[in-house]
Amino acid sequence: MTDAHHEQPEQASPRQTVLLAAFEGWNDAGSAATTALTHLAEVWGAEKVTELDPEEFHDFQVNRPYISLDDDGKRSITWPTTTISVAQVGERKVVLVHGVEPSMRWRKYCEELLRVADELGVRTVITLGALLADVPHTRPIPMTATSDSVGLQSVLDIEANTYQGPTGIVGVLQHEAAERNLQSVSLWAAVPHYVANPPSPKATLAILTRVEEILGETVPMGELPDDAAAWQHGVDELASEDSEISEYVAQLEEAKDTAELPEASGDAIAREFERYLRRRDGGGKDSGPEKL
């Protein structure tokens, strides 16, 4: 592991320090989750503080290093490592973890991550993920938010994590964080399985919108809304050229609309209106009650 004692914001944050993590691989359909994390690092001006040594955690025949040439013709190798960066967002410190799902030693990997998190004062771990699902590209991307923390379930109005079955590194990191008495939230976007190739800007936008709601901090979206609209238009055109796909999408739309009809609730409308007001006023912080 490289030196973790790089420059960090000196000002102690009165708002809770939060860690956001996303990992390439099984947990990252359409690269939606890692793209969301990269976007946050860019718009919040995050600075790398350390990285994990990939030699311990990766099979390089599974996740191969990438060799490239710079402008001067010098060759360099990029290894599938995990970087940890810090951003100061208003009065809150945010730790961003961007990695590739490791091939081995997952428990030690999580131990290393959470040790650095402890040094940086993290109190809440939020993992970002994306999965392929039977959902139509023409409807809002479904988002699932769960937590093992009873207090957060109440404050954020999210469900308990009841999933049972095979898990990825995000599930293991969530478990290990809870074992260390950290609060944790798991966010998942459902990506239409028939357009699985990255990028998936509509799913990335959905993840960032949910992060914005949970943290109560405005996330500048930049060109993402336009990219999401262009992506949907492109998939519309492709579907229109194939009658079977077009019919399949119509079936998904009908199923989705029927299932979510009760969801057009007053609470959902109120949340959307609050989001509109924050953006209209150019917000920095959420004008509503603090979430974390």
PDB file of C-alpha atoms in Angstrom:
ATOM      1  CA  MET A   1       0.000   0.000   0.000  1.00  0.00           C
ATOM      2  CA  THR A   2       1.297   3.438  -0.861  1.00  0.00           C
ATOM      3  CA  ASP A   3       1.728   6.282   1.600  1.00  0.00           C
ATOM      4  CA  ALA A   4      -1.639   7.341   3.006  1.00  0.00           C
ATOM      5  CA  HIS A   5      -0.290  10.491   4.628  1.00  0.00           C
ATOM      6  CA  HIS A   6      -0.846  12.921   1.791  1.00  0.00           C
ATOM      7  CA  GLU A   7      -2.445  16.306   2.036  1.00  0.00           C
ATOM      8  CA  GLN A   8      -5.931  16.172   3.462  1.00  0.00           C
ATOM      9  CA  PRO A   9      -8.374  18.961   4.234  1.00  0.00           C
ATOM     10  CA  GLU A  10      -7.270  20.436   7.552  1.00  0.00           C
ATOM     11  CA  GLN A  11     -10.661  21.773   8.538  1.00  0.00           C
ATOM     12  CA  ALA A  12     -12.639  19.321  10.644  1.00  0.00           C
ATOM     13  CA  SER A  13     -16.055  18.901   9.105  1.00  0.00           C
ATOM     14  CA  PRO A  14     -19.082  19.457  11.333  1.00  0.00           C
ATOM     15  CA  ARG A  15     -21.073  17.311   8.892  1.00  0.00           C
ATOM     16  CA  GLN A  16     -20.608  13.584   8.817  1.00  0.00           C
ATOM     17  CA  THR A  17     -17.725  12.189   6.757  1.00  0.00           C
ATOM     18  CA  VAL A  18     -19.066   9.745   4.160  1.00  0.00           C
ATOM     19  CA  LEU A  19     -17.315   7.170   1.994  1.00  0.00           C
ATOM     20  CA  LEU A  20     -18.696   6.422  -1.488  1.00  0.00           C
ATOM     21  CA  ALA A  21     -17.383   3.310  -3.236  1.00  0.00           C
ATOM     22  CA  ALA A  22     -17.864   1.728  -6.664  1.00  0.00           C
ATOM     23  CA  PHE A  23     -16.078  -1.206  -8.275  1.00  0.00           C
ATOM     24  CA  GLU A  24     -15.655  -2.266 -11.879  1.00  0.00           C
ATOM     25  CA  GLY A  25     -16.820  -5.779 -12.702  1.00  0.00           C
ATOM     26  CA  TRP A  26     -19.801  -7.835 -11.593  1.00  0.00           C
ATOM     27  CA  ASN A  27     -21.258  -4.940  -9.550  1.00  0.00           C
ATOM     28  CA  ASP A  28     -21.118  -2.396 -12.381  1.00  0.00           C
ATOM     29  CA  ALA A  29     -23.564  -3.071 -15.235  1.00  0.00           C
ATOM     30  CA  GLY A  30     -23.103  -0.586 -18.056  1.00  0.00           C
ATOM     31  CA  SER A  31     -20.247   0.949 -16.020  1.00  0.00           C
ATOM     32  CA  ALA A  32     -22.988   3.076 -14.462  1.00  0.00           C
ATOM     33  CA  ALA A  33     -21.683   2.983 -10.871  1.00  0.00           C
ATOM     34  CA  THR A  34     -18.001   3.654 -11.566  1.00  0.00           C
ATOM     35  CA  THR A  35     -18.917   6.390 -14.046  1.00  0.00           C
ATOM     36  CA  ALA A  36     -21.009   8.029 -11.310  1.00  0.00           C
ATOM     37  CA  LEU A  37     -18.036   7.899  -8.926  1.00  0.00           C
ATOM     38  CA  THR A  38     -15.684   9.334 -11.560  1.00  0.00           C
ATOM     39  CA  HIS A  39     -18.170  12.144 -12.171  1.00  0.00           C
ATOM     40  CA  LEU A  40     -18.290  12.972  -8.452  1.00  0.00           C
ATOM     41  CA  ALA A  41     -14.485  13.045  -8.269  1.00  0.00           C
ATOM     42  CA  GLU A  42     -14.378  15.508 -11.168  1.00  0.00           C
ATOM     43  CA  VAL A  43     -17.144  17.910 -10.135  1.00  0.00           C
ATOM     44  CA  TRP A  44     -16.080  17.916  -6.475  1.00  0.00           C
ATOM     45  CA  GLY A  45     -12.361  18.281  -7.228  1.00  0.00           C
ATOM     46  CA  ALA A  46     -11.288  15.179  -5.309  1.00  0.00           C
ATOM     47  CA  GLU A  47      -7.585  14.588  -4.693  1.00  0.00           C
ATOM     48  CA  LYS A  48      -6.048  11.122  -4.420  1.00  0.00           C
ATOM     49  CA  VAL A  49      -4.643  10.344  -0.993  1.00  0.00           C
ATOM     50  CA  THR A  50      -3.588   6.705  -1.452  1.00  0.00           C
ATOM     51  CA  GLU A  51      -4.107   3.493  -3.379  1.00  0.00           C
ATOM     52  CA  LEU A  52      -4.043  -0.222  -2.576  1.00  0.00           C
ATOM     53  CA  ASP A  53      -1.228  -2.397  -3.894  1.00  0.00           C
ATOM     54  CA  PRO A  54      -2.866  -4.511  -6.647  1.00  0.00           C
ATOM     55  CA  GLU A  55      -0.261  -7.287  -6.286  1.00  0.00           C
ATOM     56  CA  GLU A  56      -2.057  -8.690  -3.235  1.00  0.00           C
ATOM     57  CA  PHE A  57      -5.609  -8.642  -4.528  1.00  0.00           C
ATOM     58  CA  HIS A  58      -5.689  -9.174  -8.305  1.00  0.00           C
ATOM     59  CA  ASP A  59      -5.082 -12.045 -10.689  1.00  0.00           C
ATOM     60  CA  PHE A  60      -3.566 -10.158 -13.600  1.00  0.00           C
ATOM     61  CA  GLN A  61      -4.739 -12.834 -16.041  1.00  0.00           C
ATOM     62  CA  VAL A  62      -8.290 -11.914 -15.046  1.00  0.00           C
ATOM     63  CA  ASN A  63      -7.822  -8.141 -14.762  1.00  0.00           C
ATOM     64  CA  ARG A  64      -4.919  -7.439 -17.068  1.00  0.00           C
ATOM     65  CA  PRO A  65      -2.779  -4.300 -16.804  1.00  0.00           C
ATOM     66  CA  TYR A  66      -3.026  -1.777 -19.630  1.00  0.00           C
ATOM     67  CA  ILE A  67       0.039  -0.543 -21.504  1.00  0.00           C
ATOM     68  CA  SER A  68       0.016   2.835 -23.245  1.00  0.00           C
ATOM     69  CA  LEU A  69       2.232   5.497 -24.827  1.00  0.00           C
ATOM     70  CA  ASP A  70       2.381   9.115 -23.699  1.00  0.00           C
ATOM     71  CA  ASP A  71       2.854  12.120 -25.993  1.00  0.00           C
ATOM     72  CA  ASP A  72       6.628  11.616 -25.916  1.00  0.00           C
ATOM     73  CA  GLY A  73       6.349   7.966 -26.919  1.00  0.00           C
ATOM     74  CA  LYS A  74       7.234   6.662 -23.443  1.00  0.00           C
ATOM     75  CA  ARG A  75       5.522   3.388 -22.500  1.00  0.00           C
ATOM     76  CA  SER A  76       3.733   3.047 -19.154  1.00  0.00           C
ATOM     77  CA  ILE A  77       1.579   0.396 -17.483  1.00  0.00           C
ATOM     78  CA  THR A  78      -1.665   1.054 -15.614  1.00  0.00           C
ATOM     79  CA  TRP A  79      -2.457  -1.638 -13.046  1.00  0.00           C
ATOM     80  CA  PRO A  80      -5.980  -2.596 -11.895  1.00  0.00           C
ATOM     81  CA  THR A  81      -5.661  -0.884  -8.549  1.00  0.00           C
ATOM     82  CA  THR A  82      -8.011   0.818  -6.080  1.00  0.00           C
ATOM     83  CA  THR A  83      -7.674   4.550  -5.530  1.00  0.00           C
ATOM     84  CA  ILE A  84      -8.909   6.491  -2.521  1.00  0.00           C
ATOM     85  CA  SER A  85      -9.565  10.212  -2.947  1.00  0.00           C
ATOM     86  CA  VAL A  86     -10.926  12.966  -0.724  1.00  0.00           C
ATOM     87  CA  ALA A  87     -13.136  15.907  -1.609  1.00  0.00           C
ATOM     88  CA  GLN A  88     -14.363  18.762   0.543  1.00  0.00           C
ATOM     89  CA  VAL A  89     -18.006  19.408  -0.345  1.00  0.00           C
ATOM     90  CA  GLY A  90     -19.178  22.450   1.558  1.00  0.00           C
ATOM     91  CA  GLU A  91     -18.750  21.541   5.219  1.00  0.00           C
ATOM     92  CA  ARG A  92     -18.550  17.822   4.533  1.00  0.00           C
ATOM     93  CA  LYS A  93     -15.566  15.621   3.743  1.00  0.00           C
ATOM     94  CA  VAL A  94     -16.329  12.884   1.206  1.00  0.00           C
ATOM     95  CA  VAL A  95     -14.041   9.903   0.620  1.00  0.00           C
ATOM     96  CA  LEU A  96     -14.288   8.337  -2.857  1.00  0.00           C
ATOM     97  CA  VAL A  97     -13.141   4.753  -3.484  1.00  0.00           C
ATOM     98  CA  HIS A  98     -12.800   3.631  -7.113  1.00  0.00           C
ATOM     99  CA  GLY A  99     -11.584   0.105  -7.696  1.00  0.00           C
ATOM    100  CA  VAL A 100     -11.749  -3.089  -9.681  1.00  0.00           C
ATOM    101  CA  GLU A 101     -13.448  -5.991  -7.916  1.00  0.00           C
ATOM    102  CA  PRO A 102     -10.500  -7.978  -6.509  1.00  0.00           C
ATOM    103  CA  SER A 103      -9.790 -11.563  -7.532  1.00  0.00           C
ATOM    104  CA  MET A 104      -8.688 -12.734  -4.081  1.00  0.00           C
ATOM    105  CA  ARG A 105      -8.319 -11.886  -0.368  1.00  0.00           C
ATOM    106  CA  TRP A 106     -11.583  -9.974  -0.151  1.00  0.00           C
ATOM    107  CA  ARG A 107     -11.574  -9.828   3.649  1.00  0.00           C
ATOM    108  CA  LYS A 108      -8.071  -8.364   3.772  1.00  0.00           C
ATOM    109  CA  TYR A 109      -9.005  -5.995   0.941  1.00  0.00           C
ATOM    110  CA  CYS A 110     -11.986  -4.659   2.910  1.00  0.00           C
ATOM    111  CA  GLU A 111      -9.869  -4.483   6.057  1.00  0.00           C
ATOM    112  CA  GLU A 112      -7.354  -2.256   4.231  1.00  0.00           C
ATOM    113  CA  LEU A 113     -10.083  -0.001   2.848  1.00  0.00           C
ATOM    114  CA  LEU A 114     -11.826   0.372   6.185  1.00  0.00           C
ATOM    115  CA  ARG A 115      -8.555   1.061   7.987  1.00  0.00           C
ATOM    116  CA  VAL A 116      -7.966   4.039   5.692  1.00  0.00           C
ATOM    117  CA  ALA A 117     -11.619   5.025   6.133  1.00  0.00           C
ATOM    118  CA  ASP A 118     -11.128   5.051   9.899  1.00  0.00           C
ATOM    119  CA  GLU A 119      -8.030   7.252   9.551  1.00  0.00           C
ATOM    120  CA  LEU A 120     -10.073   9.709   7.480  1.00  0.00           C
ATOM    121  CA  GLY A 121     -12.912   9.833  10.029  1.00  0.00           C
ATOM    122  CA  VAL A 122     -15.544   8.014   7.949  1.00  0.00           C
ATOM    123  CA  ARG A 123     -18.798   7.268   9.761  1.00  0.00           C
ATOM    124  CA  THR A 124     -21.002   6.107   6.866  1.00  0.00           C
ATOM    125  CA  VAL A 125     -20.192   3.837   3.915  1.00  0.00           C
ATOM    126  CA  ILE A 126     -22.310   4.132   0.760  1.00  0.00           C
ATOM    127  CA  THR A 127     -21.706   1.583  -1.981  1.00  0.00           C
ATOM    128  CA  LEU A 128     -22.840   2.175  -5.562  1.00  0.00           C
ATOM    129  CA  GLY A 129     -23.797  -0.668  -7.859  1.00  0.00           C
ATOM    130  CA  ALA A 130     -25.653  -1.440 -11.076  1.00  0.00           C
ATOM    131  CA  LEU A 131     -27.243  -4.682 -12.232  1.00  0.00           C
ATOM    132  CA  LEU A 132     -28.896  -5.905 -15.424  1.00  0.00           C
ATOM    133  CA  ALA A 133     -32.668  -6.231 -15.140  1.00  0.00           C
ATOM    134  CA  ASP A 134     -35.885  -6.660 -17.125  1.00  0.00           C
ATOM    135  CA  VAL A 135     -36.696  -2.950 -17.221  1.00  0.00           C
ATOM    136  CA  PRO A 136     -37.556  -0.702 -20.206  1.00  0.00           C
ATOM    137  CA  HIS A 137     -35.116   1.995 -21.282  1.00  0.00           C
ATOM    138  CA  THR A 138     -38.043   4.379 -21.828  1.00  0.00           C
ATOM    139  CA  ARG A 139     -38.971   4.650 -18.140  1.00  0.00           C
ATOM    140  CA  PRO A 140     -37.057   6.113 -15.171  1.00  0.00           C
ATOM    141  CA  ILE A 141     -34.211   3.850 -14.067  1.00  0.00           C
ATOM    142  CA  PRO A 142     -35.326   1.902 -10.972  1.00  0.00           C
ATOM    143  CA  MET A 143     -33.155   2.607  -7.924  1.00  0.00           C
ATOM    144  CA  THR A 144     -32.942   0.411  -4.849  1.00  0.00           C
ATOM    145  CA  ALA A 145     -31.602   1.763  -1.552  1.00  0.00           C
ATOM    146  CA  THR A 146     -31.138  -0.525   1.449  1.00  0.00           C
ATOM    147  CA  SER A 147     -29.325  -0.374   4.765  1.00  0.00           C
ATOM    148  CA  ASP A 148     -28.409  -2.625   7.674  1.00  0.00           C
ATOM    149  CA  SER A 149     -28.484   0.452   9.943  1.00  0.00           C
ATOM    150  CA  VAL A 150     -31.857   0.734  11.672  1.00  0.00           C
ATOM    151  CA  GLY A 151     -31.356   4.441  12.328  1.00  0.00           C
ATOM    152  CA  LEU A 152     -30.695   5.213   8.660  1.00  0.00           C
ATOM    153  CA  GLN A 153     -33.676   3.152   7.566  1.00  0.00           C
ATOM    154  CA  SER A 154     -35.873   5.558   9.502  1.00  0.00           C
ATOM    155  CA  VAL A 155     -34.059   8.813   8.669  1.00  0.00           C
ATOM    156  CA  LEU A 156     -33.692   8.096   4.947  1.00  0.00           C
ATOM    157  CA  ASP A 157     -36.957   6.174   4.570  1.00  0.00           C
ATOM    158  CA  ILE A 158     -35.218   3.171   3.006  1.00  0.00           C
ATOM    159  CA  GLU A 159     -35.652  -0.560   3.401  1.00  0.00           C
ATOM    160  CA  ALA A 160     -33.697  -3.093   5.400  1.00  0.00           C
ATOM    161  CA  ASN A 161     -31.269  -5.183   3.401  1.00  0.00           C
ATOM    162  CA  THR A 162     -32.941  -8.602   3.106  1.00  0.00           C
ATOM    163  CA  TYR A 163     -30.995  -9.949   0.109  1.00  0.00           C
ATOM    164  CA  GLN A 164     -29.778 -13.550   0.313  1.00  0.00           C
ATOM    165  CA  GLY A 165     -27.592 -15.128  -2.352  1.00  0.00           C
ATOM    166  CA  PRO A 166     -24.284 -14.658  -4.188  1.00  0.00           C
ATOM    167  CA  THR A 167     -22.681 -11.302  -3.537  1.00  0.00           C
ATOM    168  CA  GLY A 168     -19.916  -9.121  -4.907  1.00  0.00           C
ATOM    169  CA  ILE A 169     -17.321  -6.978  -3.234  1.00  0.00           C
ATOM    170  CA  VAL A 170     -19.917  -4.295  -2.447  1.00  0.00           C
ATOM    171  CA  GLY A 171     -21.874  -6.788  -0.343  1.00  0.00           C
ATOM    172  CA  VAL A 172     -18.767  -7.877   1.529  1.00  0.00           C
ATOM    173  CA  LEU A 173     -17.681  -4.276   2.137  1.00  0.00           C
ATOM    174  CA  GLN A 174     -21.162  -3.439   3.459  1.00  0.00           C
ATOM    175  CA  HIS A 175     -21.005  -6.398   5.853  1.00  0.00           C
ATOM    176  CA  GLU A 176     -17.516  -5.566   7.099  1.00  0.00           C
ATOM    177  CA  ALA A 177     -18.478  -1.911   7.611  1.00  0.00           C
ATOM    178  CA  ALA A 178     -21.474  -2.950   9.721  1.00  0.00           C
ATOM    179  CA  GLU A 179     -19.220  -5.274  11.755  1.00  0.00           C
ATOM    180  CA  ARG A 180     -17.161  -2.176  12.641  1.00  0.00           C
ATOM    181  CA  ASN A 181     -20.295  -0.285  13.736  1.00  0.00           C
ATOM    182  CA  LEU A 182     -20.271   2.013  10.704  1.00  0.00           C
ATOM    183  CA  GLN A 183     -23.525   3.111   9.143  1.00  0.00           C
ATOM    184  CA  SER A 184     -24.003   1.763   5.640  1.00  0.00           C
ATOM    185  CA  VAL A 185     -26.231   2.278   2.609  1.00  0.00           C
ATOM    186  CA  SER A 186     -26.319   0.213  -0.580  1.00  0.00           C
ATOM    187  CA  LEU A 187     -27.538   1.895  -3.796  1.00  0.00           C
ATOM    188  CA  TRP A 188     -28.301  -0.116  -6.932  1.00  0.00           C
ATOM    189  CA  ALA A 189     -29.473   1.003 -10.367  1.00  0.00           C
ATOM    190  CA  ALA A 190     -31.307  -1.413 -12.675  1.00  0.00           C
ATOM    191  CA  VAL A 191     -29.883  -1.239 -16.209  1.00  0.00           C
ATOM    192  CA  PRO A 192     -31.992  -2.580 -19.126  1.00  0.00           C
ATOM    193  CA  HIS A 193     -30.374  -5.907 -19.969  1.00  0.00           C
ATOM    194  CA  TYR A 194     -30.849  -5.507 -23.726  1.00  0.00           C
ATOM    195  CA  VAL A 195     -28.597  -2.415 -23.730  1.00  0.00           C
ATOM    196  CA  ALA A 196     -25.934  -3.670 -21.331  1.00  0.00           C
ATOM    197  CA  ASN A 197     -22.868  -2.202 -23.028  1.00  0.00           C
ATOM    198  CA  PRO A 198     -21.376   0.925 -21.447  1.00  0.00           C
ATOM    199  CA  PRO A 199     -21.840   3.760 -21.181  1.00  0.00           C
ATOM    200  CA  SER A 200     -25.255   3.914 -19.528  1.00  0.00           C
ATOM    201  CA  PRO A 201     -25.692   7.641 -18.795  1.00  0.00           C
ATOM    202  CA  LYS A 202     -29.336   7.347 -17.788  1.00  0.00           C
ATOM    203  CA  ALA A 203     -28.444   4.877 -15.021  1.00  0.00           C
ATOM    204  CA  THR A 204     -25.452   7.002 -13.981  1.00  0.00           C
ATOM    205  CA  LEU A 205     -27.738  10.028 -13.712  1.00  0.00           C
ATOM    206  CA  ALA A 206     -30.190   8.048 -11.562  1.00  0.00           C
ATOM    207  CA  ILE A 207     -27.392   7.008  -9.186  1.00  0.00           C
ATOM    208  CA  LEU A 208     -26.106  10.572  -8.845  1.00  0.00           C
ATOM    209  CA  THR A 209     -29.607  11.901  -8.198  1.00  0.00           C
ATOM    210  CA  ARG A 210     -30.044   9.416  -5.351  1.00  0.00           C
ATOM    211  CA  VAL A 211     -26.616  10.291  -3.920  1.00  0.00           C
ATOM    212  CA  GLU A 212     -27.636  13.944  -4.014  1.00  0.00           C
ATOM    213  CA  GLU A 213     -30.836  13.175  -2.100  1.00  0.00           C
ATOM    214  CA  ILE A 214     -29.112  11.091   0.576  1.00  0.00           C
ATOM    215  CA  LEU A 215     -26.209  13.446   1.219  1.00  0.00           C
ATOM    216  CA  GLY A 216     -28.205  16.658   0.905  1.00  0.00           C
ATOM    217  CA  GLU A 217     -25.394  18.068  -1.232  1.00  0.00           C
ATOM    218  CA  THR A 218     -25.948  19.346  -4.776  1.00  0.00           C
ATOM    219  CA  VAL A 219     -24.211  17.335  -7.498  1.00  0.00           C
ATOM    220  CA  PRO A 220     -23.559  19.363 -10.683  1.00  0.00           C
ATOM    221  CA  MET A 221     -24.787  17.068 -13.456  1.00  0.00           C
ATOM    222  CA  GLY A 222     -23.079  18.831 -16.371  1.00  0.00           C
ATOM    223  CA  GLU A 223     -23.875  17.182 -19.707  1.00  0.00           C
ATOM    224  CA  LEU A 224     -25.263  13.986 -18.190  1.00  0.00           C
ATOM    225  CA  PRO A 225     -28.959  14.886 -18.716  1.00  0.00           C
ATOM    226  CA  ASP A 226     -28.258  15.547 -22.405  1.00  0.00           C
ATOM    227  CA  ASP A 227     -26.211  12.362 -22.672  1.00  0.00           C
ATOM    228  CA  ALA A 228     -29.030  10.373 -21.072  1.00  0.00           C
ATOM    229  CA  ALA A 229     -31.583  11.839 -23.486  1.00  0.00           C
ATOM    230  CA  ALA A 230     -29.329  11.081 -26.465  1.00  0.00           C
ATOM    231  CA  TRP A 231     -28.761   7.524 -25.192  1.00  0.00           C
ATOM    232  CA  GLN A 232     -32.507   6.920 -24.889  1.00  0.00           C
ATOM    233  CA  HIS A 233     -33.130   8.362 -28.356  1.00  0.00           C
ATOM    234  CA  GLY A 234     -30.450   6.090 -29.806  1.00  0.00           C
ATOM    235  CA  VAL A 235     -31.965   2.997 -28.179  1.00  0.00           C
ATOM    236  CA  ASP A 236     -35.413   4.098 -29.444  1.00  0.00           C
ATOM    237  CA  GLU A 237     -34.066   4.123 -33.000  1.00  0.00           C
ATOM    238  CA  LEU A 238     -32.452   0.712 -32.644  1.00  0.00           C
ATOM    239  CA  ALA A 239     -35.640  -0.778 -31.187  1.00  0.00           C
ATOM    240  CA  SER A 240     -37.774   0.693 -33.966  1.00  0.00           C
ATOM    241  CA  GLU A 241     -35.692  -1.198 -36.529  1.00  0.00           C
ATOM    242  CA  ASP A 242     -36.465  -4.593 -34.952  1.00  0.00           C
ATOM    243  CA  SER A 243     -40.114  -5.545 -34.453  1.00  0.00           C
ATOM    244  CA  GLU A 244     -39.311  -8.238 -31.877  1.00  0.00           C
ATOM    245  CA  ILE A 245     -37.307  -5.853 -29.710  1.00  0.00           C
ATOM    246  CA  SER A 246     -39.970  -3.153 -30.100  1.00  0.00           C
ATOM    247  CA  GLU A 247     -42.664  -5.582 -28.966  1.00  0.00           C
ATOM    248  CA  TYR A 248     -40.523  -6.737 -26.048  1.00  0.00           C
ATOM    249  CA  VAL A 249     -39.941  -3.149 -24.903  1.00  0.00           C
ATOM    250  CA  ALA A 250     -43.710  -2.506 -25.063  1.00  0.00           C
ATOM    251  CA  GLN A 251     -44.293  -5.536 -22.804  1.00  0.00           C
ATOM    252  CA  LEU A 252     -41.730  -4.249 -20.313  1.00  0.00           C
ATOM    253  CA  GLU A 253     -43.346  -0.803 -20.360  1.00  0.00           C
ATOM    254  CA  GLU A 254     -46.778  -2.256 -19.636  1.00  0.00           C
ATOM    255  CA  ALA A 255     -45.459  -4.379 -16.778  1.00  0.00           C
ATOM    256  CA  LYS A 256     -43.536  -1.439 -15.331  1.00  0.00           C
ATOM    257  CA  ASP A 257     -46.442   1.003 -15.544  1.00  0.00           C
ATOM    258  CA  THR A 258     -48.867  -1.460 -13.980  1.00  0.00           C
ATOM    259  CA  ALA A 259     -46.515  -2.265 -11.102  1.00  0.00           C
ATOM    260  CA  GLU A 260     -45.638   1.358 -10.300  1.00  0.00           C
ATOM    261  CA  LEU A 261     -49.022   3.011 -10.643  1.00  0.00           C
ATOM    262  CA  PRO A 262     -49.415   3.321  -6.846  1.00  0.00           C
ATOM    263  CA  GLU A 263     -45.971   4.952  -6.640  1.00  0.00           C
ATOM    264  CA  ALA A 264     -47.230   8.306  -7.965  1.00  0.00           C
ATOM    265  CA  SER A 265     -47.675   9.330  -4.349  1.00  0.00           C
ATOM    266  CA  GLY A 266     -47.635  12.712  -2.669  1.00  0.00           C
ATOM    267  CA  ASP A 267     -44.244  11.923  -1.131  1.00  0.00           C
ATOM    268  CA  ALA A 268     -42.715  11.142  -4.528  1.00  0.00           C
ATOM    269  CA  ILE A 269     -44.113  14.351  -6.016  1.00  0.00           C
ATOM    270  CA  ALA A 270     -42.850  16.363  -3.041  1.00  0.00           C
ATOM    271  CA  ARG A 271     -39.333  14.943  -3.397  1.00  0.00           C
ATOM    272  CA  GLU A 272     -39.240  15.829  -7.072  1.00  0.00           C
ATOM    273  CA  PHE A 273     -40.453  19.385  -6.348  1.00  0.00           C
ATOM    274  CA  GLU A 274     -37.793  19.864  -3.640  1.00  0.00           C
ATOM    275  CA  ARG A 275     -35.140  18.750  -6.122  1.00  0.00           C
ATOM    276  CA  TYR A 276     -36.432  21.276  -8.673  1.00  0.00           C
ATOM    277  CA  LEU A 277     -36.326  24.115  -6.121  1.00  0.00           C
ATOM    278  CA  ARG A 278     -32.729  23.312  -5.117  1.00  0.00           C
ATOM    279  CA  ARG A 279     -31.570  23.407  -8.723  1.00  0.00           C
ATOM    280  CA  ARG A 280     -33.558  26.567  -9.520  1.00  0.00           C
ATOM    281  CA  ASP A 281     -31.983  28.348  -6.557  1.00  0.00           C
ATOM    282  CA  GLY A 282     -28.533  27.117  -7.567  1.00  0.00           C
ATOM    283  CA  GLY A 283     -28.212  25.301  -4.233  1.00  0.00           C
ATOM    284  CA  GLY A 284     -24.993  24.178  -2.618  1.00  0.00           C
ATOM    285  CA  LYS A 285     -26.558  22.461   0.315  1.00  0.00           C
ATOM    286  CA  ASP A 286     -29.935  20.876   0.432  1.00  0.00           C
ATOM    287  CA  SER A 287     -32.411  23.381   1.817  1.00  0.00           C
ATOM    288  CA  GLY A 288     -34.371  20.553   3.407  1.00  0.00           C
ATOM    289  CA  PRO A 289     -33.502  18.536   6.522  1.00  0.00           C
ATOM    290  CA  GLU A 290     -29.981  17.139   6.640  1.00  0.00           C
ATOM    291  CA  LYS A 291     -29.825  13.485   5.711  1.00  0.00           C
ATOM    292  CA  LEU A 292     -26.399  12.356   6.902  1.00  0.00           C
TER     293      LEU A 292
END
